[in-house]
PDB file of C-alpha atoms in Angstrom:
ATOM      1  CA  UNK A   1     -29.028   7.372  -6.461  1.00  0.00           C
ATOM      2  CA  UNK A   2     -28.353   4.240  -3.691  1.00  0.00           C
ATOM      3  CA  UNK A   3     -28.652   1.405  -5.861  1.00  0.00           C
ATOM      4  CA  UNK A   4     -29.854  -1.243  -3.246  1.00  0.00           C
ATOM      5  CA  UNK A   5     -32.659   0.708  -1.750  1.00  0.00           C
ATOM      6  CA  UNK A   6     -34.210   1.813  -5.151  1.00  0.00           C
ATOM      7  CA  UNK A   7     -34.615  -1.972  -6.282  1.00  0.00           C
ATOM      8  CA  UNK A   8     -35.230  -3.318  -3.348  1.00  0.00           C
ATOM      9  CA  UNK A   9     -32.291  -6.213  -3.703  1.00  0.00           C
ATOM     10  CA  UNK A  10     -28.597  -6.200  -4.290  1.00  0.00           C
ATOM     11  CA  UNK A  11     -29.335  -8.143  -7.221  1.00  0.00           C
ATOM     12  CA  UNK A  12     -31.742  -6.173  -9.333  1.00  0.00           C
ATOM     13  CA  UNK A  13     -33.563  -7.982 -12.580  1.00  0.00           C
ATOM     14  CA  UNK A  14     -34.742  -5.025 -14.893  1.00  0.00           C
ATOM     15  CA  UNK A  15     -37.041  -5.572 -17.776  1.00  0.00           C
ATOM     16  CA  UNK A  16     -37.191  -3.897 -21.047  1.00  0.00           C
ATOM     17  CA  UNK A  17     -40.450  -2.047 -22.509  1.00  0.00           C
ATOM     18  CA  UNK A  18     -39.168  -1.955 -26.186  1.00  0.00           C
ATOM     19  CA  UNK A  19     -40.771   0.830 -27.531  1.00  0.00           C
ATOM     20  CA  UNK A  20     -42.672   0.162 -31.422  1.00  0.00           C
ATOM     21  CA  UNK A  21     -41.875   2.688 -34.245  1.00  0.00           C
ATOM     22  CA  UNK A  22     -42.699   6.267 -32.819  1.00  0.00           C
ATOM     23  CA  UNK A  23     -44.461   8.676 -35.069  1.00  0.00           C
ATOM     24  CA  UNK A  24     -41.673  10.162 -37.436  1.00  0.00           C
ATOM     25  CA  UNK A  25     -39.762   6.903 -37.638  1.00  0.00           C
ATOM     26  CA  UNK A  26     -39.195   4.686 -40.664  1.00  0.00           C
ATOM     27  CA  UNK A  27     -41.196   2.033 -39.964  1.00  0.00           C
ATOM     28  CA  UNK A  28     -44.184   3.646 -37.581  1.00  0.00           C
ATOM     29  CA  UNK A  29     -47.826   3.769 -38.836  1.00  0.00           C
ATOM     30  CA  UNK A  30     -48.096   6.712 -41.611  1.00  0.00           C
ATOM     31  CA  UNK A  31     -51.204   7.919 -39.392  1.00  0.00           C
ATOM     32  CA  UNK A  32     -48.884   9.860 -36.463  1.00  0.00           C
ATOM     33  CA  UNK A  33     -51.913   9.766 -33.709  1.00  0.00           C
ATOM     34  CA  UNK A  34     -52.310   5.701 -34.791  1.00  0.00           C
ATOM     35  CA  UNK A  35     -48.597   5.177 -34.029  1.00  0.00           C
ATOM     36  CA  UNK A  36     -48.768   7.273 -31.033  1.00  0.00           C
ATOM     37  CA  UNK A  37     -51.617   4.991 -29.483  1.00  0.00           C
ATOM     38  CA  UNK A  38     -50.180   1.994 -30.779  1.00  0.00           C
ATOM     39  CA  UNK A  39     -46.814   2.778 -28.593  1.00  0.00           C
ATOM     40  CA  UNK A  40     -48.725   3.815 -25.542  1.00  0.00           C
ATOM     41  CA  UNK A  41     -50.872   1.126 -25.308  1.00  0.00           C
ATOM     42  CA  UNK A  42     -47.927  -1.749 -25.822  1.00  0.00           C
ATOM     43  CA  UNK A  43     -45.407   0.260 -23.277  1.00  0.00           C
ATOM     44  CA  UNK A  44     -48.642   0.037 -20.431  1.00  0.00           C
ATOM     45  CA  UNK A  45     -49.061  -3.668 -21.650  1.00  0.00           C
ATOM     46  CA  UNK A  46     -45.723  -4.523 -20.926  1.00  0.00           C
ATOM     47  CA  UNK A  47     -45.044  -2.667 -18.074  1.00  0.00           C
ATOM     48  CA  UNK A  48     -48.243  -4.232 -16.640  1.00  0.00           C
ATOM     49  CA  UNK A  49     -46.676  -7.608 -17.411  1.00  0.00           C
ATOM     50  CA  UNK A  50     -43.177  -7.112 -16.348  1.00  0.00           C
ATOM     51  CA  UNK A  51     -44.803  -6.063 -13.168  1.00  0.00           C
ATOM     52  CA  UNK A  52     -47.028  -8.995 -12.702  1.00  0.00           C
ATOM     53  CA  UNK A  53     -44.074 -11.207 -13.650  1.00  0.00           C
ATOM     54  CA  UNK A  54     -41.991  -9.728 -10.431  1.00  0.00           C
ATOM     55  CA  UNK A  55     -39.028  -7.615 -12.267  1.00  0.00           C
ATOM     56  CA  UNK A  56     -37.414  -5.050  -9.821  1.00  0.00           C
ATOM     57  CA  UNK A  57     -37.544  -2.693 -12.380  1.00  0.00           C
ATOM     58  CA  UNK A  58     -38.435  -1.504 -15.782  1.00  0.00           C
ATOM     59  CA  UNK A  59     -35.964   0.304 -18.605  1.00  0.00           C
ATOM     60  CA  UNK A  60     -38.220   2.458 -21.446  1.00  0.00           C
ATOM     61  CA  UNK A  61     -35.798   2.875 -24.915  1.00  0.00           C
ATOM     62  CA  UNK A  62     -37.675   3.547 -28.776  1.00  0.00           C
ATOM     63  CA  UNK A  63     -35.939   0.488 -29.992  1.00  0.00           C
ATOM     64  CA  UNK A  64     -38.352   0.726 -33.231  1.00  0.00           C
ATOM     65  CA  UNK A  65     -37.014   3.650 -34.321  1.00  0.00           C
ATOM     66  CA  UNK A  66     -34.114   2.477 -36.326  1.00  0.00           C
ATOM     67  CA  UNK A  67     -32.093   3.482 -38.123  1.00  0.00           C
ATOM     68  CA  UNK A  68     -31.398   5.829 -34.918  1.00  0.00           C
ATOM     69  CA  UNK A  69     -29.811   9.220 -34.512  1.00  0.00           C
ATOM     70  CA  UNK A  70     -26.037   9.133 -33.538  1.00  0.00           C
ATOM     71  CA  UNK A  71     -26.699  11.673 -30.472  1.00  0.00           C
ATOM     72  CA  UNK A  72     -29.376  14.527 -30.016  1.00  0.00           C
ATOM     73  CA  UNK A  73     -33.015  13.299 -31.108  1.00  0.00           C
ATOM     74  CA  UNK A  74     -35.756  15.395 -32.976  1.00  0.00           C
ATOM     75  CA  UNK A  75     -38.087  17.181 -30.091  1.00  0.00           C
ATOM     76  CA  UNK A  76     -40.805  15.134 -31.354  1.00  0.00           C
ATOM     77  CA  UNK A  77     -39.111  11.842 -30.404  1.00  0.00           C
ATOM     78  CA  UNK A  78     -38.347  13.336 -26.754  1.00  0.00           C
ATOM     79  CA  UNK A  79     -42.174  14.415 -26.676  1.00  0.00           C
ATOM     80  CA  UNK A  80     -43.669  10.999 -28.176  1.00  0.00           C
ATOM     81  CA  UNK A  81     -40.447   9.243 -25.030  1.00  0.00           C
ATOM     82  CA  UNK A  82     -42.043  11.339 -22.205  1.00  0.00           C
ATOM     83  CA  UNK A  83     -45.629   9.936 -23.397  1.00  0.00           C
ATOM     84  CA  UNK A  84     -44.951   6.691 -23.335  1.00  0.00           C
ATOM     85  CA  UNK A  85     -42.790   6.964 -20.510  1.00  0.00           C
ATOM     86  CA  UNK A  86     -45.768   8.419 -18.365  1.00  0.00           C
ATOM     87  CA  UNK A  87     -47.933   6.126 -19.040  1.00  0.00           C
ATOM     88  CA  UNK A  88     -45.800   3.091 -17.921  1.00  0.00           C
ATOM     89  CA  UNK A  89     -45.075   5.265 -14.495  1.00  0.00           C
ATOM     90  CA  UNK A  90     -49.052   5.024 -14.073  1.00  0.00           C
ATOM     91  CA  UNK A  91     -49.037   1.595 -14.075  1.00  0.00           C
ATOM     92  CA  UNK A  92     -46.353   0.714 -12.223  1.00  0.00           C
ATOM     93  CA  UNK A  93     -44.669   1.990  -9.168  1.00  0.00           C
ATOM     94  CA  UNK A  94     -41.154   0.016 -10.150  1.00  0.00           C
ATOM     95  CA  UNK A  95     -38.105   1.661 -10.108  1.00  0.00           C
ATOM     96  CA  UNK A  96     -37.811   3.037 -13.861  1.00  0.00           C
ATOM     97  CA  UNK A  97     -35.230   4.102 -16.207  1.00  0.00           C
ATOM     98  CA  UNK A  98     -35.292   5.818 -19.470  1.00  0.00           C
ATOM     99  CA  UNK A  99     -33.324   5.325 -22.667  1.00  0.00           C
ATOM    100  CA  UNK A 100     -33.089   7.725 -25.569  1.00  0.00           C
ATOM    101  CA  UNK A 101     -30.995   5.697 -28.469  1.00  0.00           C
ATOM    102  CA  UNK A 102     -28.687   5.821 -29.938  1.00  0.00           C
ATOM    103  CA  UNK A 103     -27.381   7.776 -27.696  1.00  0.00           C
ATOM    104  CA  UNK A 104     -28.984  10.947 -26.623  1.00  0.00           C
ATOM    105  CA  UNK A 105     -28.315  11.141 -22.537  1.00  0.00           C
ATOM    106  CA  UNK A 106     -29.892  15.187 -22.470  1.00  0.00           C
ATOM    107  CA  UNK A 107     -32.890  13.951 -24.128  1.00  0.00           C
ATOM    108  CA  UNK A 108     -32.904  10.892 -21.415  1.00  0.00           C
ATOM    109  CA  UNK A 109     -32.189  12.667 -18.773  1.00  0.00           C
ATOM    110  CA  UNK A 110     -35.007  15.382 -19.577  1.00  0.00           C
ATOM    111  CA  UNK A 111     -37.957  12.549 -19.766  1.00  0.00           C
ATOM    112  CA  UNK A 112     -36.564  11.426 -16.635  1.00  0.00           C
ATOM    113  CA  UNK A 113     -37.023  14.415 -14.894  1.00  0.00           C
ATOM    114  CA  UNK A 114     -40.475  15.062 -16.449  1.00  0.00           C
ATOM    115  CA  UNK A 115     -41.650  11.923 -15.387  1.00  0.00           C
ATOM    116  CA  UNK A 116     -39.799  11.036 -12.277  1.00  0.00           C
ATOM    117  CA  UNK A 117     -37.527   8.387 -13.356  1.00  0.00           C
ATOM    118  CA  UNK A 118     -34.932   7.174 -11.464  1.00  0.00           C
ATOM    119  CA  UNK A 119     -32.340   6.260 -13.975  1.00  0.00           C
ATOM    120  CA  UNK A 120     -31.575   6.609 -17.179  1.00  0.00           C
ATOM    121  CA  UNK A 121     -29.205   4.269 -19.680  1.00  0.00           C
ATOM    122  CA  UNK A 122     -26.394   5.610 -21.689  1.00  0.00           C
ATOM    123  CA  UNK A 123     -24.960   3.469 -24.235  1.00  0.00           C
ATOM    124  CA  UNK A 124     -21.527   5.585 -24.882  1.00  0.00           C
ATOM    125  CA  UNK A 125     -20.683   7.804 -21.910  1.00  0.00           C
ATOM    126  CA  UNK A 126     -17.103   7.979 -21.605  1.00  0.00           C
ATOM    127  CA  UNK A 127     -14.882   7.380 -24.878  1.00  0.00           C
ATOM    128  CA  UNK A 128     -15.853   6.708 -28.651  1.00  0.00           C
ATOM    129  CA  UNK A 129     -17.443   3.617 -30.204  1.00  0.00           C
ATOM    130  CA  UNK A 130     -18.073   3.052 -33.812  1.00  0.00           C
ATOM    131  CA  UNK A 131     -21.687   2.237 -34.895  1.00  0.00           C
ATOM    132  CA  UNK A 132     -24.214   1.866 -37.566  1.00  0.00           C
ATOM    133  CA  UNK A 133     -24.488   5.601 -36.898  1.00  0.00           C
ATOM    134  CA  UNK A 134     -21.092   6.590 -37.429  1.00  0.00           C
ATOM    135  CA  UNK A 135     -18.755   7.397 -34.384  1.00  0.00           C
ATOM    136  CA  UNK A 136     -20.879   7.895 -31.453  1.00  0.00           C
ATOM    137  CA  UNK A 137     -18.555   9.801 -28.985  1.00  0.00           C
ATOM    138  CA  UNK A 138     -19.126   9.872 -24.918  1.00  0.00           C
ATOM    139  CA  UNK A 139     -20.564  13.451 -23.457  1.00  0.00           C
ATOM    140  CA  UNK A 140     -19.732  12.160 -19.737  1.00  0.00           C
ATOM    141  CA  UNK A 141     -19.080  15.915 -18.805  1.00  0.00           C
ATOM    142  CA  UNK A 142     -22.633  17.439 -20.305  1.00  0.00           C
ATOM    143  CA  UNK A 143     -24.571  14.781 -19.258  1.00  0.00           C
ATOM    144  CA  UNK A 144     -23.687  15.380 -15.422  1.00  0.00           C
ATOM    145  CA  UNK A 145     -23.751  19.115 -15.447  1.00  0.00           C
ATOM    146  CA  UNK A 146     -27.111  18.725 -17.399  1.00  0.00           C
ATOM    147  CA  UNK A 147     -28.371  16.597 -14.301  1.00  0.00           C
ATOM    148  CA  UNK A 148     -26.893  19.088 -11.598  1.00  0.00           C
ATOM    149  CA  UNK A 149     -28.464  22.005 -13.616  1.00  0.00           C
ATOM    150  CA  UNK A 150     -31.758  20.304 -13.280  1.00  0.00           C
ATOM    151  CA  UNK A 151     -31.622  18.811  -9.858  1.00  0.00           C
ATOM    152  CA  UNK A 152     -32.561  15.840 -10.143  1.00  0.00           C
ATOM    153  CA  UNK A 153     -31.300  12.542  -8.332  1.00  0.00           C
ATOM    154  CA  UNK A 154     -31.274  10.859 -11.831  1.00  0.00           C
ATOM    155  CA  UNK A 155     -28.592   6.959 -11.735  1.00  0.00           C
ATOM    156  CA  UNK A 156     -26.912   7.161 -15.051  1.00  0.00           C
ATOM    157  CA  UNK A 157     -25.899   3.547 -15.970  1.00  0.00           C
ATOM    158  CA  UNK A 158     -23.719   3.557 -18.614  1.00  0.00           C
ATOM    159  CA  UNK A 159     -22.504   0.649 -20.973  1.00  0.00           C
ATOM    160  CA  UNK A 160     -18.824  -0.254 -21.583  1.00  0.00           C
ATOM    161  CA  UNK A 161     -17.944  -2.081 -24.678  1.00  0.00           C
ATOM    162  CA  UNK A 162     -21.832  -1.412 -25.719  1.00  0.00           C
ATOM    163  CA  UNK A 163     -23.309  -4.185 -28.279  1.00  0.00           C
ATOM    164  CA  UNK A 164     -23.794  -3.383 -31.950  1.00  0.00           C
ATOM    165  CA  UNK A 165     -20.473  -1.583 -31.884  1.00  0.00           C
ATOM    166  CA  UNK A 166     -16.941  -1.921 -32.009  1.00  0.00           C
ATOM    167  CA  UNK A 167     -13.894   0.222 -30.386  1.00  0.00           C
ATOM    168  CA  UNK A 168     -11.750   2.698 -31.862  1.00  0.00           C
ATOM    169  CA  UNK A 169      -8.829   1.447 -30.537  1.00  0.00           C
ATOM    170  CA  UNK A 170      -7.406  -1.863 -28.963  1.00  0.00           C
ATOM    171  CA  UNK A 171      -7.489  -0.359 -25.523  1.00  0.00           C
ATOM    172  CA  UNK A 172     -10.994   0.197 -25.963  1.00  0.00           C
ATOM    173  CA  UNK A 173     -11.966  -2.968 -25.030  1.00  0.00           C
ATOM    174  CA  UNK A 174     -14.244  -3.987 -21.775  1.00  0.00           C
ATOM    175  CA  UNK A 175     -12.232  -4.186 -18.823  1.00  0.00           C
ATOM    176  CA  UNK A 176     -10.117  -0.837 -19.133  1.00  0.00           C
ATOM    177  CA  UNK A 177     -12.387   0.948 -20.253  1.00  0.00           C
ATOM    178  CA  UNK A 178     -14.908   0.107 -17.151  1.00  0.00           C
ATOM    179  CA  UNK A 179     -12.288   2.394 -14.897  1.00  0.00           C
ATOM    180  CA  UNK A 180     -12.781   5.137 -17.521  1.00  0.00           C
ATOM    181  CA  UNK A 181     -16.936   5.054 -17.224  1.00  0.00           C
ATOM    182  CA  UNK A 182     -17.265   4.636 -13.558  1.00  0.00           C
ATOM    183  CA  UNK A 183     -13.983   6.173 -12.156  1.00  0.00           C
ATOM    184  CA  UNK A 184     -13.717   9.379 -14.584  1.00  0.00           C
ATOM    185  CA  UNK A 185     -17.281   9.071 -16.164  1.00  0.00           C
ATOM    186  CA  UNK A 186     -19.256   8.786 -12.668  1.00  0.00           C
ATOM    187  CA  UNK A 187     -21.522   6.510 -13.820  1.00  0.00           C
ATOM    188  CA  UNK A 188     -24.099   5.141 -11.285  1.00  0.00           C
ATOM    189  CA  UNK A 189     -23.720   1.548 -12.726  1.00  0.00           C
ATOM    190  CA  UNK A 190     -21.991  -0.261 -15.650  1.00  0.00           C
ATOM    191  CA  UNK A 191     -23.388  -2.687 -18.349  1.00  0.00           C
ATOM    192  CA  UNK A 192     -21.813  -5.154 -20.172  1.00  0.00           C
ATOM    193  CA  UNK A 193     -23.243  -7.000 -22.919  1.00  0.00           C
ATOM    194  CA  UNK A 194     -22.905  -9.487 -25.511  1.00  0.00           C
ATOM    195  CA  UNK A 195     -22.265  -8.118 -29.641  1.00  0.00           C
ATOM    196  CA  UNK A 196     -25.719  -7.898 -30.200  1.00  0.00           C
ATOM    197  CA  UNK A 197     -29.292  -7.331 -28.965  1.00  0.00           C
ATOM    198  CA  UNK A 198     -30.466 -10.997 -27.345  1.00  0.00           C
ATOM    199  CA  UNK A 199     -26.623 -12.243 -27.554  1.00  0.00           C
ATOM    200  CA  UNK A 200     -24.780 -13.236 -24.661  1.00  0.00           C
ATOM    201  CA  UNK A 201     -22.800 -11.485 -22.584  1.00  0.00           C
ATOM    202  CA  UNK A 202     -18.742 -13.260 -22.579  1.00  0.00           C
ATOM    203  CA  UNK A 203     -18.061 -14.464 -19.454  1.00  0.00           C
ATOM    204  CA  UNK A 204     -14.303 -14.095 -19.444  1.00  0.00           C
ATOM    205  CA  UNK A 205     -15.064 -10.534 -20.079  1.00  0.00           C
ATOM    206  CA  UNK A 206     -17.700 -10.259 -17.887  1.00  0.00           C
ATOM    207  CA  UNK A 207     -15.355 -11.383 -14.728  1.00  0.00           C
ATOM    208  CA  UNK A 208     -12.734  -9.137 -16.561  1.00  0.00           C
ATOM    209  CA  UNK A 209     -14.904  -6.271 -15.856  1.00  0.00           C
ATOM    210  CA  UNK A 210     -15.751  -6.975 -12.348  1.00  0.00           C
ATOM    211  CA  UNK A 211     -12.058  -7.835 -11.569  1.00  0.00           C
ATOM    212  CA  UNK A 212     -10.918  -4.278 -12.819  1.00  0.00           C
ATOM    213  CA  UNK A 213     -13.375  -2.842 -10.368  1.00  0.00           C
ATOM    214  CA  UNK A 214     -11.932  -4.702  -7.707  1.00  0.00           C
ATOM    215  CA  UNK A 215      -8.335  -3.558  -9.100  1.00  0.00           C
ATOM    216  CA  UNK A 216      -9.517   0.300  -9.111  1.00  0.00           C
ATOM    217  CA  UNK A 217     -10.868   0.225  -5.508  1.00  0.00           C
ATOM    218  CA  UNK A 218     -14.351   0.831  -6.552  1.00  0.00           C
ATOM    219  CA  UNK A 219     -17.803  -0.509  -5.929  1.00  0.00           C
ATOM    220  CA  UNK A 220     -19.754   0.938  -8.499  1.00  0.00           C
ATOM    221  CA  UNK A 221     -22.444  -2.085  -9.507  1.00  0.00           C
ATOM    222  CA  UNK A 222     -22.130  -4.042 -12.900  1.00  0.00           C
ATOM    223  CA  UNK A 223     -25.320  -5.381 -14.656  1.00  0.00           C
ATOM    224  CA  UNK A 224     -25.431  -7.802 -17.305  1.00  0.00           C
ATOM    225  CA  UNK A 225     -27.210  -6.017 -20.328  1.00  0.00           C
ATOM    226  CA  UNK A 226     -28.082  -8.723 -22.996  1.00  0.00           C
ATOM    227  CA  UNK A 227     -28.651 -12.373 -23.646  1.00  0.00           C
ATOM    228  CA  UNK A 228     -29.903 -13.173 -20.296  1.00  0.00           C
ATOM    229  CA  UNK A 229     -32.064 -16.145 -19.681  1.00  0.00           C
ATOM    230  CA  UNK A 230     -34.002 -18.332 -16.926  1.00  0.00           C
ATOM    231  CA  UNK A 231     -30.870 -20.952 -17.674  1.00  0.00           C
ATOM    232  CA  UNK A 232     -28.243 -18.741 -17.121  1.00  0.00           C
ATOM    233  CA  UNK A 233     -29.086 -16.200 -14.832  1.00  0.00           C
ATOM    234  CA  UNK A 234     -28.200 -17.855 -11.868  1.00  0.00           C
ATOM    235  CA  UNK A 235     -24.561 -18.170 -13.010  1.00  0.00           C
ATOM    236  CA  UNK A 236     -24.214 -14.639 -13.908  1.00  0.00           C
ATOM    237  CA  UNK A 237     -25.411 -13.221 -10.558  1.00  0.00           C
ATOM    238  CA  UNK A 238     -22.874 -15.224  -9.573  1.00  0.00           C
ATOM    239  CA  UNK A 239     -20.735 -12.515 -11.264  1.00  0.00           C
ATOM    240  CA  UNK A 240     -23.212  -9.336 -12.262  1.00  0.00           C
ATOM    241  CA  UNK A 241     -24.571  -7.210  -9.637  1.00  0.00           C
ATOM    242  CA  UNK A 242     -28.252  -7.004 -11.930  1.00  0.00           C
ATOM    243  CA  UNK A 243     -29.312  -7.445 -15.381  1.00  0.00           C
ATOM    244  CA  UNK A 244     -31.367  -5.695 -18.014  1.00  0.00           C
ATOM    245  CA  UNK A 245     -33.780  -8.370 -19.533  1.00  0.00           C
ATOM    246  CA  UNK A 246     -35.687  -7.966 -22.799  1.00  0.00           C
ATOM    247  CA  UNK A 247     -35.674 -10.458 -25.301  1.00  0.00           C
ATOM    248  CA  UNK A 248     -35.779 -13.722 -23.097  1.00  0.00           C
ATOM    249  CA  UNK A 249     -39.159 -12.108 -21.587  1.00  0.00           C
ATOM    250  CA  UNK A 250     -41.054 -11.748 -24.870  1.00  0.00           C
ATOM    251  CA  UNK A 251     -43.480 -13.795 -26.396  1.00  0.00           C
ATOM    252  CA  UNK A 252     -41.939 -16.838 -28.020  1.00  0.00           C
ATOM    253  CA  UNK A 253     -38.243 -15.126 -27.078  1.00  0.00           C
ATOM    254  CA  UNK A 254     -38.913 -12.337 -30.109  1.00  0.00           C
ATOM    255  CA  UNK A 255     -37.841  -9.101 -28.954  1.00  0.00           C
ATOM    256  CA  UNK A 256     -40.372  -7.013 -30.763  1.00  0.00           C
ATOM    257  CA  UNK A 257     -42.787  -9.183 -29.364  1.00  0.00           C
ATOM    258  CA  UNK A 258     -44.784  -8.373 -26.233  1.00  0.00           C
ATOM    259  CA  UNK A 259     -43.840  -9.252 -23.174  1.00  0.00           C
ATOM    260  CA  UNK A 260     -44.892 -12.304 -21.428  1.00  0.00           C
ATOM    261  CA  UNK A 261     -45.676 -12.424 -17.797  1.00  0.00           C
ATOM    262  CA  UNK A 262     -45.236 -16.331 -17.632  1.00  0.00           C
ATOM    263  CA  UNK A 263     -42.242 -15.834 -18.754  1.00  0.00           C
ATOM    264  CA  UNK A 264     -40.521 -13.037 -16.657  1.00  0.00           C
ATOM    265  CA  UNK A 265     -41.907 -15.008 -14.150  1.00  0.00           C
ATOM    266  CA  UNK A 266     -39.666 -17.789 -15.028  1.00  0.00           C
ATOM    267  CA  UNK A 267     -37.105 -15.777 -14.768  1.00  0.00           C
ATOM    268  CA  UNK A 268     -37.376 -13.988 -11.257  1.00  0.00           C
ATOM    269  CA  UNK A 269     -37.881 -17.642 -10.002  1.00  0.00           C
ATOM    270  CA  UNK A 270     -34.701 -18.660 -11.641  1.00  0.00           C
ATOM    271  CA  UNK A 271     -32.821 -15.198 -10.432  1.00  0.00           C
ATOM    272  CA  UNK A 272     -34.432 -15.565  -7.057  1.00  0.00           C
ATOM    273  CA  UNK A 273     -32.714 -18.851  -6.070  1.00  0.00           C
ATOM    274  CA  UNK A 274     -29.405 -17.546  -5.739  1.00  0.00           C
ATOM    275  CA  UNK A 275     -30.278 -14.371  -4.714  1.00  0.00           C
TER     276      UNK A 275
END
């Protein structure tokens, strides 16, 4: 994918439709067809909103179905994904992207080309990161052949030091292992994030990231992928190439609440002044 002409802007702002519990999960209705509806009809909500708020884009993930599976999902969650997923795409023409957590990049990549996404998020692509789930390892080499096989221009953005994990090894920190995930791994884009879902990016290791671009040559982009808000946005496109929004665009700043158009508005105005 060309990064600048799908968004529209060098600088893209991408908001987050945080999927509730899908049927099968933990904490979803006990009435599947219930908890089916109730997913649809929040993800077309908030798309709607992120839309009328001015994102550039919109990112899809079943963030209520923890505790997650470490890598390949159940059929039914890729089934109940591609629903939701489709319905967003019908109210929206944004750019959108699809992810399958923890961190199942066939199952992403399959919605994606059922539904004519344009990118999908991959939280470990290159390397190993330990989780809640265990060691979550990187399947950089299926996940491309998977999208040659089914011939689809498909972004994959992958995150380096992803939140709500730690690396294996000391090396496995942010900045080296950026050259890994864009130079070796391909990725379309790179997110960096802050330890935790709503937390802050570092900035020292967000410039540490973007410098070790520069030092490899490359010009792969590098969003910001948590803890963004209308105060500090500006300063971090200062740095970042993009971010991936979610929390700071919900009702009241809750991240399983729905989204907020005043607020996402807020935020474009905020991103828009430097941009």
């Amino acid at each position: 994918m060309e990064f600048e002409s799908t968004f529209g802007t060098a600088a893209p702002l991408l908001g987050m439709v945080h999927l509730p519990p899908l049927p099968g999960a933990p904490r979803a209705p006990d009435d599947g067809r219930e908890a089916m509806r109730a997913a649809v009809d929040r993800a077309a909500s908030d798309a709607r909103a992120l839309d009328r708020g001015g994102v550039d884009g919109i990112v899809i993930e079943n963030f209520g179905d923890a505790p997650f599976y470490a890598d390949e999902v159940p059929p039914h969650v890729v089934a109940a994904v591609t629903r939701a997923a489709t319905a967003v795409a019908a109210e929206t023409d944004l750019p959108l992207g699809i992810n399958v957590l923890r961190n199942d990049a066939e199952a992403a990549l399959s919605v994606a080309a059922a539904v004519g996404a344009d990118f999908v998020r991959v939280n470990v692509h290159t390397g190993a990161r330990v989780t809640d789930q265990g060691i979550v390892q990187g399947r950089a080499h299926q996940t491309l052949r998977l999208r040659d096989r089914l011939g689809v221009d498909v972004g994959v953005f992958a995150d380096t030091d992803v939140k709500h994990s730690a690396p294996l090894t000391p090396e496995g920190h942010t900045a080296e292992s950026f050259a890994d995930t864009a130079e070796r791994g391909l990725a379309d884009a790179v997110i960096a994030s802050g330890a935790g879902t709503g937390e802050a990016v570092d900035t020292e290791a967000l410039e540490a990231v973007v410098a070790e671009r520069e030092r490899h040559g490359l010009d792969t982009p590098v969003l910001v992928g948590s803890g963004v808000t209308p105060e500090t946005v500006a300063d971090l496109l200062g740095v970042a190439d993009g971010a991936v929004v979610g929390t700071a665009l919900k009702e009241n700043g809750e991240t399983t609440a729905p989204v907020d158009a005043d607020r996402v508005a807020r935020l474009v105005a905020a991103a828009d002044a430097v941009r």
